[in-house]
PDB file of C-alpha atoms and ligand atoms in Angstrom:
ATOM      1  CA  UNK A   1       6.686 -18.225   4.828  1.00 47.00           C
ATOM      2  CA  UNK A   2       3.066 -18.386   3.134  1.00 79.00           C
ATOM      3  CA  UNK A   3       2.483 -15.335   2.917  1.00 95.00           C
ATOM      4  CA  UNK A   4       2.459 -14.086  -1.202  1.00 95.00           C
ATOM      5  CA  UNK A   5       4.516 -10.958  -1.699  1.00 97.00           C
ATOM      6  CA  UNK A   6       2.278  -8.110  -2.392  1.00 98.00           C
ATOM      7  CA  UNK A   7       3.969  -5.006  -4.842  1.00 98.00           C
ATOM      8  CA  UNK A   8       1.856  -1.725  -5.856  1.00 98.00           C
ATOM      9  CA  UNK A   9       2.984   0.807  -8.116  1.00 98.00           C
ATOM     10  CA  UNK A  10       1.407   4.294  -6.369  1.00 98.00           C
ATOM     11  CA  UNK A  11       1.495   6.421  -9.498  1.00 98.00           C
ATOM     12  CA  UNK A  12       0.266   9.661  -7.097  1.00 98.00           C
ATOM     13  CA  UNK A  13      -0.101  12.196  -9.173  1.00 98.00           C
ATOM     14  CA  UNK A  14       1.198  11.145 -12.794  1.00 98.00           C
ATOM     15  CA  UNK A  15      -0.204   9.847 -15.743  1.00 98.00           C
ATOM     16  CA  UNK A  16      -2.695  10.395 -18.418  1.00 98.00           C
ATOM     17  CA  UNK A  17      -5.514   7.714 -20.013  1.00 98.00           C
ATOM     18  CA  UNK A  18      -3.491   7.648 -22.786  1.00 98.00           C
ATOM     19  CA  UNK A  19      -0.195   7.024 -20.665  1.00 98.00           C
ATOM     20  CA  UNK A  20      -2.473   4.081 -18.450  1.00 98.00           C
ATOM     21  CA  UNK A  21      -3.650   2.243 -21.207  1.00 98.00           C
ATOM     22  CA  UNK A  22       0.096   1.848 -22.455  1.00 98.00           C
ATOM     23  CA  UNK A  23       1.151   1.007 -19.611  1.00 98.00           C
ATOM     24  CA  UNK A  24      -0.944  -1.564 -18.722  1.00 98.00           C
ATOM     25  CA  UNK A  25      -0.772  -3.184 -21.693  1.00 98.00           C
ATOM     26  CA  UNK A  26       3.097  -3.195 -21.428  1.00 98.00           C
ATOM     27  CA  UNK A  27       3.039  -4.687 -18.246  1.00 97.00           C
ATOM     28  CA  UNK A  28       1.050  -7.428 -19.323  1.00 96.00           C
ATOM     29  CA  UNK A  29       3.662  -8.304 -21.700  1.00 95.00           C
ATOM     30  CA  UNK A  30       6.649  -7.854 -19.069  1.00 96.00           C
ATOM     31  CA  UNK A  31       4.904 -10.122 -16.892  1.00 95.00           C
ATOM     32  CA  UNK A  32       4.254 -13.209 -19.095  1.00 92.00           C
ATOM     33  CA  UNK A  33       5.276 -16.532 -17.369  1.00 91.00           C
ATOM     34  CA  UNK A  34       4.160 -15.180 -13.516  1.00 92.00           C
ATOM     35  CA  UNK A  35       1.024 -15.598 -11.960  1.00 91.00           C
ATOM     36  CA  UNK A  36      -0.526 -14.769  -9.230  1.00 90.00           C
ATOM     37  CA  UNK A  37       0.366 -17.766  -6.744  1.00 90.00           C
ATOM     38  CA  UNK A  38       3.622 -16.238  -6.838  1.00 92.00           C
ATOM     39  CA  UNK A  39       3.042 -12.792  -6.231  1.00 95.00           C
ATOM     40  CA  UNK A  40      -0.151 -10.152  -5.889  1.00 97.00           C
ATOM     41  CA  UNK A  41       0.407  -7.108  -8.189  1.00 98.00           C
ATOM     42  CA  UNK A  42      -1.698  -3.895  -8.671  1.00 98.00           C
ATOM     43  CA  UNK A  43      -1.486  -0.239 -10.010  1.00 98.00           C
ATOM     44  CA  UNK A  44      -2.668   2.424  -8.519  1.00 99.00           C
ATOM     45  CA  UNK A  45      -3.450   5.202 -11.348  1.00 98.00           C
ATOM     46  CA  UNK A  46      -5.263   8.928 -10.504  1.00 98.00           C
ATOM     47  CA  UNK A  47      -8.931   8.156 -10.384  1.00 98.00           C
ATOM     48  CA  UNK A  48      -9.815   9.651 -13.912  1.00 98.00           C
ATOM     49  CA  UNK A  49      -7.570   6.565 -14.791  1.00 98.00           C
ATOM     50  CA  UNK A  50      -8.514   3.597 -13.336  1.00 98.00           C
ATOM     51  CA  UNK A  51     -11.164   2.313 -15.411  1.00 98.00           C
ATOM     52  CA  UNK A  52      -8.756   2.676 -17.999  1.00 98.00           C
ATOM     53  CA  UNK A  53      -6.018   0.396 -16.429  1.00 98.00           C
ATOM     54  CA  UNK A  54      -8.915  -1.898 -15.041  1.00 98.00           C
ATOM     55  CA  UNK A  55     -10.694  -2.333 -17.891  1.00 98.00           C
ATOM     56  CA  UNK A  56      -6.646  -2.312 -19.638  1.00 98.00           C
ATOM     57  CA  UNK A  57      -5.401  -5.364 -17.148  1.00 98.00           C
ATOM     58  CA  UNK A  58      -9.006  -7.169 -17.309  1.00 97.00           C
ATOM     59  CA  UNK A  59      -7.814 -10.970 -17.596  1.00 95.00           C
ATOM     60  CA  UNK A  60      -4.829 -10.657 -15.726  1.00 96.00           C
ATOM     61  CA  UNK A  61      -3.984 -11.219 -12.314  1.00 97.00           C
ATOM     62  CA  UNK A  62      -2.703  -8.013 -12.151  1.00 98.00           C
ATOM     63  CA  UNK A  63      -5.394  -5.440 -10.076  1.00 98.00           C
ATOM     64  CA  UNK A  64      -6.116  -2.132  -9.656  1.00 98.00           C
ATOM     65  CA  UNK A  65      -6.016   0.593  -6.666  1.00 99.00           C
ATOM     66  CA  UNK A  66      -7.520   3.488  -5.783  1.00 99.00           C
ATOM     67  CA  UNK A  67      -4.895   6.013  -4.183  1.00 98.00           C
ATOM     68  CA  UNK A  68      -7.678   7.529  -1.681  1.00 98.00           C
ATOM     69  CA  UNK A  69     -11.433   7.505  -0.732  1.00 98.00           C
ATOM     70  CA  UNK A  70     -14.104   8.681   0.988  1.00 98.00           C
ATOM     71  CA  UNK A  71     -16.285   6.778   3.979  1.00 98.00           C
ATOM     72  CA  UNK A  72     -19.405   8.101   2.741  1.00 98.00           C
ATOM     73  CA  UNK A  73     -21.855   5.961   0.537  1.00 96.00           C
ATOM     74  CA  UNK A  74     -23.018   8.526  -1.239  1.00 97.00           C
ATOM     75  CA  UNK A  75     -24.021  12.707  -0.634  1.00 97.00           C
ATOM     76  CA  UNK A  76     -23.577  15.885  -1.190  1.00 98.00           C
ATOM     77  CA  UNK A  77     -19.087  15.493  -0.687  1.00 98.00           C
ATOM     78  CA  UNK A  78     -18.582  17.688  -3.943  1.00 98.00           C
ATOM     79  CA  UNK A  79     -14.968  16.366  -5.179  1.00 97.00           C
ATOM     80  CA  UNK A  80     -15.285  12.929  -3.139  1.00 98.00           C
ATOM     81  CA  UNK A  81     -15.003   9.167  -4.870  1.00 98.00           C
ATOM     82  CA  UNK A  82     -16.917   6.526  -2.331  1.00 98.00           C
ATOM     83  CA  UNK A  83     -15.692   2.513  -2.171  1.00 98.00           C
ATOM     84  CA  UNK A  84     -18.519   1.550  -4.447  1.00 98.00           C
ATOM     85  CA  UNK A  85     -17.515   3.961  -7.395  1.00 98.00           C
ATOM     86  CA  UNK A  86     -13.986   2.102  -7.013  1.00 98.00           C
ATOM     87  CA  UNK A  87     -15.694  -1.245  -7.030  1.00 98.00           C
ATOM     88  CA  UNK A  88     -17.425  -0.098  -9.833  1.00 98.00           C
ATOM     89  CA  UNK A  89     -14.233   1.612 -11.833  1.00 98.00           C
ATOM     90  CA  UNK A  90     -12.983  -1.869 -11.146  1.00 98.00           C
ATOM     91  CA  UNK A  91     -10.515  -1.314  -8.082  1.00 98.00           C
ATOM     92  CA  UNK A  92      -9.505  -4.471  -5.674  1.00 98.00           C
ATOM     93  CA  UNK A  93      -7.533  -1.907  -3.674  1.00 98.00           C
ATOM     94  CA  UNK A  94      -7.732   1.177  -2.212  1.00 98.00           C
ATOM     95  CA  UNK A  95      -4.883   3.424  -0.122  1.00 98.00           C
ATOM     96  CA  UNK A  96      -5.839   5.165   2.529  1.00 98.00           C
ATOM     97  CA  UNK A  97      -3.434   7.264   5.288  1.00 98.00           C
ATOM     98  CA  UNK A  98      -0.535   8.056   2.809  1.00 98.00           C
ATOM     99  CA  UNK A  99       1.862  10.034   4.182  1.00 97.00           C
ATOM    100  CA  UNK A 100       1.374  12.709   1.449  1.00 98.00           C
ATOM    101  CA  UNK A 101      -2.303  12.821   2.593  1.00 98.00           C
ATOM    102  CA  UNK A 102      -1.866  13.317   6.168  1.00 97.00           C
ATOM    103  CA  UNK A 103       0.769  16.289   5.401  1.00 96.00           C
ATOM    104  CA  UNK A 104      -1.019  17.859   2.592  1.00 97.00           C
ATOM    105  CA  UNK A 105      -4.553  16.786   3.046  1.00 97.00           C
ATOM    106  CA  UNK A 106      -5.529  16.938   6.673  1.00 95.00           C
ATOM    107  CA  UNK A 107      -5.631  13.330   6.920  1.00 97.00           C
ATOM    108  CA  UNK A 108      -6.091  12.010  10.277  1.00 98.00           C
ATOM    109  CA  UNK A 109      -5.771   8.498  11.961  1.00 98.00           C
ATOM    110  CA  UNK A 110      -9.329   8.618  12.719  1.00 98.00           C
ATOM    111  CA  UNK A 111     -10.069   9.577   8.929  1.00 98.00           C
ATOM    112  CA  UNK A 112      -8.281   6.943   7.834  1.00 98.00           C
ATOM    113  CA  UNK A 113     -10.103   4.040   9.966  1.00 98.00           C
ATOM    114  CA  UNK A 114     -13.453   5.274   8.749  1.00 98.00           C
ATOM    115  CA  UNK A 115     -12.106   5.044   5.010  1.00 98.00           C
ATOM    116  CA  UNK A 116     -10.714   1.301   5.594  1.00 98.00           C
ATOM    117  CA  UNK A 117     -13.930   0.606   7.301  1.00 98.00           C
ATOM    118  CA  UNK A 118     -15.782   1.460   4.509  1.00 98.00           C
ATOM    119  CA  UNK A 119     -13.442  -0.389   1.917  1.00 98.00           C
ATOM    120  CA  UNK A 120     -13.950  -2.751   4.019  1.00 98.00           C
ATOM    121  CA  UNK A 121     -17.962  -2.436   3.490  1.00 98.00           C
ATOM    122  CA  UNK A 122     -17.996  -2.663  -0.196  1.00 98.00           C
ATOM    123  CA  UNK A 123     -15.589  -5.526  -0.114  1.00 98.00           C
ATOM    124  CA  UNK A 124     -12.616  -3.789  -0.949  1.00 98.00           C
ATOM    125  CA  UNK A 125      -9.160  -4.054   0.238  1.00 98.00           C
ATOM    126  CA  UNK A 126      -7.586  -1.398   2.448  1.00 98.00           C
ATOM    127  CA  UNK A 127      -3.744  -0.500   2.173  1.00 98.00           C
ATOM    128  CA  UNK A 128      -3.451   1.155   5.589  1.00 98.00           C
ATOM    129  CA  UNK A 129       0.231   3.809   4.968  1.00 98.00           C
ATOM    130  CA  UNK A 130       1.525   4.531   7.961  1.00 98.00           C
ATOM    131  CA  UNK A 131       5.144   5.618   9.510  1.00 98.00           C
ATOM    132  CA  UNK A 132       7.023   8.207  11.011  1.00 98.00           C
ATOM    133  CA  UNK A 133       9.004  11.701  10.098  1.00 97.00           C
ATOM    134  CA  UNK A 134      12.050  12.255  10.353  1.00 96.00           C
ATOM    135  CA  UNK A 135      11.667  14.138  13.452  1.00 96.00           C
ATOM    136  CA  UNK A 136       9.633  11.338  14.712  1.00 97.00           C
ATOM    137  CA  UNK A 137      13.122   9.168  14.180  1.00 96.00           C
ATOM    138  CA  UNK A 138      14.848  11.426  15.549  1.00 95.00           C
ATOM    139  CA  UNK A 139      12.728  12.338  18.884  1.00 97.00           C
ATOM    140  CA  UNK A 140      13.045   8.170  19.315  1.00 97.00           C
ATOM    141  CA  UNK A 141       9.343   8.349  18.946  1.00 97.00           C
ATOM    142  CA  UNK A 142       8.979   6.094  15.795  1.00 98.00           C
ATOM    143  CA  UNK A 143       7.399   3.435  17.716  1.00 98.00           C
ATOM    144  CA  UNK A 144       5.046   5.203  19.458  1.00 98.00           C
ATOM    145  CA  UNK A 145       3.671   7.188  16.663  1.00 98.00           C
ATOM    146  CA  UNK A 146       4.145   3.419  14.533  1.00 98.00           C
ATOM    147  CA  UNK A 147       1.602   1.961  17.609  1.00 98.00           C
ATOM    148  CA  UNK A 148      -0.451   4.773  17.194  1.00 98.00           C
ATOM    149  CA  UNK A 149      -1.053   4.907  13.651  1.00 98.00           C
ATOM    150  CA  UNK A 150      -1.553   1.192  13.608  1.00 98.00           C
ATOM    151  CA  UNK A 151      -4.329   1.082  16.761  1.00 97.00           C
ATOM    152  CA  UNK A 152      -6.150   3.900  15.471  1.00 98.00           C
ATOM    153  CA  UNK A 153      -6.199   2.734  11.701  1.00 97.00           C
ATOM    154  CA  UNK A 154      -7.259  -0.638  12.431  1.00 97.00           C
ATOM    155  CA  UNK A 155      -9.835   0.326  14.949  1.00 97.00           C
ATOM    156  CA  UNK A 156     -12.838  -2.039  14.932  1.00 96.00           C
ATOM    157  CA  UNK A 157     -12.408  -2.983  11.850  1.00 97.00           C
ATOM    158  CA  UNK A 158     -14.282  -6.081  10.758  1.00 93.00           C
ATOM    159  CA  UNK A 159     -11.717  -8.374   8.924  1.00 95.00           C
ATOM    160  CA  UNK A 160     -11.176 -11.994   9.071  1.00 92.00           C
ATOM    161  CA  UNK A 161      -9.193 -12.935   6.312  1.00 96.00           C
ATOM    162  CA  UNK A 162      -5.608 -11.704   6.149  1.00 97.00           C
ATOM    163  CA  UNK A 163      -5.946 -11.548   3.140  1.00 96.00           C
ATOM    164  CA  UNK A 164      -8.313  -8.833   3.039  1.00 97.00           C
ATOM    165  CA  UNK A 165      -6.357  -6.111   5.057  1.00 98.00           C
ATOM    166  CA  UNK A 166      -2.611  -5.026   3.854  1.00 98.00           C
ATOM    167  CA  UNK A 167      -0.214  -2.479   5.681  1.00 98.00           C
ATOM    168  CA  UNK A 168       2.129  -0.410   4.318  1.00 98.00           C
ATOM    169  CA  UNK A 169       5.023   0.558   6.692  1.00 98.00           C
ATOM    170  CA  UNK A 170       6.689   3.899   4.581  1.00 98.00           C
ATOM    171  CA  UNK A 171       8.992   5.885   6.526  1.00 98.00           C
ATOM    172  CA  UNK A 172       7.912   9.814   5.389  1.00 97.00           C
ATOM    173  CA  UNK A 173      12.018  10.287   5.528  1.00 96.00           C
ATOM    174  CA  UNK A 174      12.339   7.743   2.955  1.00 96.00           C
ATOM    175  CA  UNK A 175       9.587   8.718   0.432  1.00 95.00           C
ATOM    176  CA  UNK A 176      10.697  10.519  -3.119  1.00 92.00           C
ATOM    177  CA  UNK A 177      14.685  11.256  -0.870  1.00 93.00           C
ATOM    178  CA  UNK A 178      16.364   8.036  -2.383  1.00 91.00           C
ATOM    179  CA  UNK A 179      17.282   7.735   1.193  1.00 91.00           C
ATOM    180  CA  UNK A 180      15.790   4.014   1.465  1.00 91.00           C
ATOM    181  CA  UNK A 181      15.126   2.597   5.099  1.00 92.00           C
ATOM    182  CA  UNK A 182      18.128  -0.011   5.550  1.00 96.00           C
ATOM    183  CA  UNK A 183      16.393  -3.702   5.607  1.00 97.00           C
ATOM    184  CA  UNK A 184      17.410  -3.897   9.481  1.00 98.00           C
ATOM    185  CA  UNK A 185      14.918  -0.702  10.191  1.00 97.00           C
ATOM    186  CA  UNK A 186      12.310  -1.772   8.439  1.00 98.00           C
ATOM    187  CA  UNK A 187      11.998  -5.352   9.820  1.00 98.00           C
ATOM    188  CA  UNK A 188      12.570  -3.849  13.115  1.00 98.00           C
ATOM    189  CA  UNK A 189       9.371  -1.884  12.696  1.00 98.00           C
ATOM    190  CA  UNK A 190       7.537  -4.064  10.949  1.00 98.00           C
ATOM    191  CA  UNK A 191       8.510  -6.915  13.329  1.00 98.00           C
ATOM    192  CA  UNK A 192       6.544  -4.439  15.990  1.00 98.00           C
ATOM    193  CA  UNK A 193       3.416  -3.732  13.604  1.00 98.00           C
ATOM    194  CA  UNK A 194       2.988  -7.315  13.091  1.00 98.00           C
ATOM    195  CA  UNK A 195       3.192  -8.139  17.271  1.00 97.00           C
ATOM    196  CA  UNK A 196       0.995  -5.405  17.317  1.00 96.00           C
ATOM    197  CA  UNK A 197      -1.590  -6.563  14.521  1.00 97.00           C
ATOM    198  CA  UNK A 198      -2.049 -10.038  16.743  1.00 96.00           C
ATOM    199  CA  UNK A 199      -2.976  -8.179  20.072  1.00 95.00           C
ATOM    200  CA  UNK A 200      -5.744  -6.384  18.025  1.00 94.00           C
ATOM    201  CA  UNK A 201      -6.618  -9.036  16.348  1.00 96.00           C
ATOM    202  CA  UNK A 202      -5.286 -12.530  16.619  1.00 95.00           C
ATOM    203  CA  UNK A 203      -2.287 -14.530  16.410  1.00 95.00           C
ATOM    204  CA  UNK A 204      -3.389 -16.376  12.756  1.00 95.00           C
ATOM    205  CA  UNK A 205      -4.668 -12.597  11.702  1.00 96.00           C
ATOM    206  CA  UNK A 206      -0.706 -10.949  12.794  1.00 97.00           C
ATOM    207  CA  UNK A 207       0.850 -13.819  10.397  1.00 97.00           C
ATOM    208  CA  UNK A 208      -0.944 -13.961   7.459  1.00 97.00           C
ATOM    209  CA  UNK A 209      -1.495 -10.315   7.002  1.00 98.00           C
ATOM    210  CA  UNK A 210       1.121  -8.405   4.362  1.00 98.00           C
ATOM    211  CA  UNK A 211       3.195  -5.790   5.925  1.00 98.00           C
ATOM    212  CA  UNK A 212       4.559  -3.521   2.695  1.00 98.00           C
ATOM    213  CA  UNK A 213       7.073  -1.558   3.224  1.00 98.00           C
ATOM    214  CA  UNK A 214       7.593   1.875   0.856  1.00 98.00           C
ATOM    215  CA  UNK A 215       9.823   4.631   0.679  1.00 97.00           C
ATOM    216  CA  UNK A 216      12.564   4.559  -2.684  1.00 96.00           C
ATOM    217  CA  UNK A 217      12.066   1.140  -3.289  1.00 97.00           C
ATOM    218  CA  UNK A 218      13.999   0.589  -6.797  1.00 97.00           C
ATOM    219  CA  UNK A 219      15.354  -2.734  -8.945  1.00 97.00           C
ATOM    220  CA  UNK A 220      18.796  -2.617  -6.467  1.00 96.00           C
ATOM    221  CA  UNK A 221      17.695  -2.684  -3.311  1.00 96.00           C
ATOM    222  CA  UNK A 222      14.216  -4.908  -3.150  1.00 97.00           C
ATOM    223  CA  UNK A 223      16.157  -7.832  -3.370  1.00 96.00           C
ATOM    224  CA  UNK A 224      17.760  -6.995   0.457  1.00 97.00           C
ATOM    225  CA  UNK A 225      14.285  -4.864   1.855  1.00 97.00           C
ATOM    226  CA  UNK A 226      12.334  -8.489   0.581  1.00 97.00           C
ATOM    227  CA  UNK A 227      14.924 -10.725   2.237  1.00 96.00           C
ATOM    228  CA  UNK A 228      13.302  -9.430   5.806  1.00 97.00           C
ATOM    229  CA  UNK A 229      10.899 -11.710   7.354  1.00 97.00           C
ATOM    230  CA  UNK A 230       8.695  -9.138   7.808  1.00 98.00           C
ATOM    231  CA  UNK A 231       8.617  -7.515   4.562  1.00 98.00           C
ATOM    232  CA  UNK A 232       5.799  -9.089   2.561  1.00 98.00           C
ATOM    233  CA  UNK A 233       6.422  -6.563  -0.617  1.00 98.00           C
ATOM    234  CA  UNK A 234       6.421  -3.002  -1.590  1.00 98.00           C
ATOM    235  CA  UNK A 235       4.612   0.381  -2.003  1.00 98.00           C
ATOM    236  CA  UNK A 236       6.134   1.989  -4.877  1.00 98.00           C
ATOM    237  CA  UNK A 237       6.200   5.364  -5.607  1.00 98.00           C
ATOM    238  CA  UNK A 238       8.673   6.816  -8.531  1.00 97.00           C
ATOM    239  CA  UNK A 239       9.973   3.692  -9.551  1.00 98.00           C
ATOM    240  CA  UNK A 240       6.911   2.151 -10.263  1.00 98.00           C
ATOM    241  CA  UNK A 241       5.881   4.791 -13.398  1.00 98.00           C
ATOM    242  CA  UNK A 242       8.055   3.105 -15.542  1.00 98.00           C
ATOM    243  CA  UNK A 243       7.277  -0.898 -16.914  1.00 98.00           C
ATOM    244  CA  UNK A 244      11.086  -1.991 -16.876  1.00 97.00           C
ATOM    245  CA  UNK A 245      11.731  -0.896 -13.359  1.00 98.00           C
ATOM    246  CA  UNK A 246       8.471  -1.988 -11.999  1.00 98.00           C
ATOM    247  CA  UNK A 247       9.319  -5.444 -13.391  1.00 97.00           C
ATOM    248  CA  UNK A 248      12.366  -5.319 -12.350  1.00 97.00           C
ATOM    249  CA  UNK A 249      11.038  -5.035  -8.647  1.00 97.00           C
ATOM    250  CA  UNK A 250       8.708  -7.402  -9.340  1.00 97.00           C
ATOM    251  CA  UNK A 251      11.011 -10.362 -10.141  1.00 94.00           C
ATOM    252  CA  UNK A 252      13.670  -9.363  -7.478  1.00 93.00           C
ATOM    253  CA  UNK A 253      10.746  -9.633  -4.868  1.00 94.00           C
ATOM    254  CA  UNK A 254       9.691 -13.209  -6.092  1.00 89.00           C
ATOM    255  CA  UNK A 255      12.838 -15.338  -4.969  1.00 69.00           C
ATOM    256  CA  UNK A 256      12.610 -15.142  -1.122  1.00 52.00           C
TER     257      UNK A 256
HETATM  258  P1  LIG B 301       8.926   6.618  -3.600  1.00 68.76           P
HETATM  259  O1  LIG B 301       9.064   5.185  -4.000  1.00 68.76           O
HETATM  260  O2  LIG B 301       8.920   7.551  -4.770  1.00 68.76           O
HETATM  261  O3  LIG B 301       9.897   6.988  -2.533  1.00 68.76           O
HETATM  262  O4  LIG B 301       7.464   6.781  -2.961  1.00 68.76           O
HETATM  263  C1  LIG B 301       7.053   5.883  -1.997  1.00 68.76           C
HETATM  264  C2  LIG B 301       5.602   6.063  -1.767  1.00 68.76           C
HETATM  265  O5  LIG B 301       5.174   7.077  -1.257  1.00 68.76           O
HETATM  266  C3  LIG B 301       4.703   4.989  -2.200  1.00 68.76           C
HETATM  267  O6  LIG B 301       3.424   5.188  -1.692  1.00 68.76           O
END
């Protein structure tokens, strides 16, 4: 398995500059000893934080993300951040299609390929969220709406590298319920993203990409979700706002 394990801490809607800045300068210290060869981390703080936690985690290997974005350059999109003012707050990352957007936000699949093309553009790196409701699971229509999400998303996009395109397979039942997806459902659909990544793509594209998956991720059960061959890492919500947990996921993903 080459693939590095991949884990980002989606703060949504919590912390202060104040808060970031500790943070990230805690996290530096819980992390002494790793590097990046053995696993990718970033943050993903509200936007009127990350300069703080970039400027905060300059030095490290550890990056930042933006949890949104808009396709536009630039324009008259009063409330909108584009790609290059997250290149320039110092983002590697940015989310696009989280769950919480499509419900709340009128997020679409078609939205969401337009704002990973234009990550894309400025040389950022797209998290593409995607997964099904509980309804979905229910209805047996998980992999269909899966299929969907993932064909739409990844639409023309122009990437080469694997390295430069991450997925994040997060189960809307699973996200802020402590109901996690049992390791067996989430290889089984991210088995099926990954098939479905090399038809679009190619064969070297479907196994060096990083399938995430998210949806209560905590210390006790990454160990099991990372022991799947198709789980590359997590998308952590909750668990992820405070240092010792998020280090404790980040050492229990490190020993597959
Ligand atoms: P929780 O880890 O809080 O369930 O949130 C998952 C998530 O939405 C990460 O993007």
């Amino acid at each position: 398995m080459s693939r590095t394990p991949l884990i980002v801490g989606n703060w949504k809607m919590y912390k202060t500059i104040p808060e970031t800045a500790a943070f990230c300068q805690e996290v530096k210290g819980e992390m002494v000893g790793l590097d990046g060869k053995q696993v990718g981390l970033a943050v993903a703080p509200p936007f009127t934080a990350l300069n703080t936690a970039a400027l905060a985690l300059r030095g490290s290997f550890i990056s930042v993300a933006a949890q949104d974005v808009f396709w536009a350059e630039s324009g008259a999109y009063t409330g909108e951040v584009s790609p290059k003012m997250l290149a320039d707050a110092g983002c590697r990352f940015g989310i696009v299609g989280h769950s919480e957007r499509r419900q709340y936000f009128h997020e679409t699949d078609d939205s969401v390929n337009k704002k990973a093309a234009a990550l894309i553009k400025e040389g950022l790196i797209p998290i593409i969220c995607l997964g099904e409701t509980l309804a979905e699971r229910q209805s047996s229509s998980t992999f269909a709406v899966v299929e969907r999400q993932t064909r739409e998303g990844l639409k023309g996009l122009a990437v080469k590298d694997p390295e430069r395109l991450v997925i994040a397979y997060e189960p809307v039942w699973a996200i802020g319920t402590g109901q996690t997806a049992t390791p067996n459902q989430a290889q089984e659909v991210q088995a099926f993203i990954r098939k479905f990544v090399g038809e679009i793509f190619s064969f070297p594209m479907a196994q060096g990409i990083r399938i995430l998956y998210g949806g209560s991720v905590k210390p006790e059960n990454v160990g099991e979700l990372m022991a799947m061959n198709d789980v590359d890492g997590s998308l952590v919500g909750g668990a992820s706002l405070d240092v010792k947990s998020f280090a404790k996921i980040v050492r229990g993903s490190i020993s597959r």
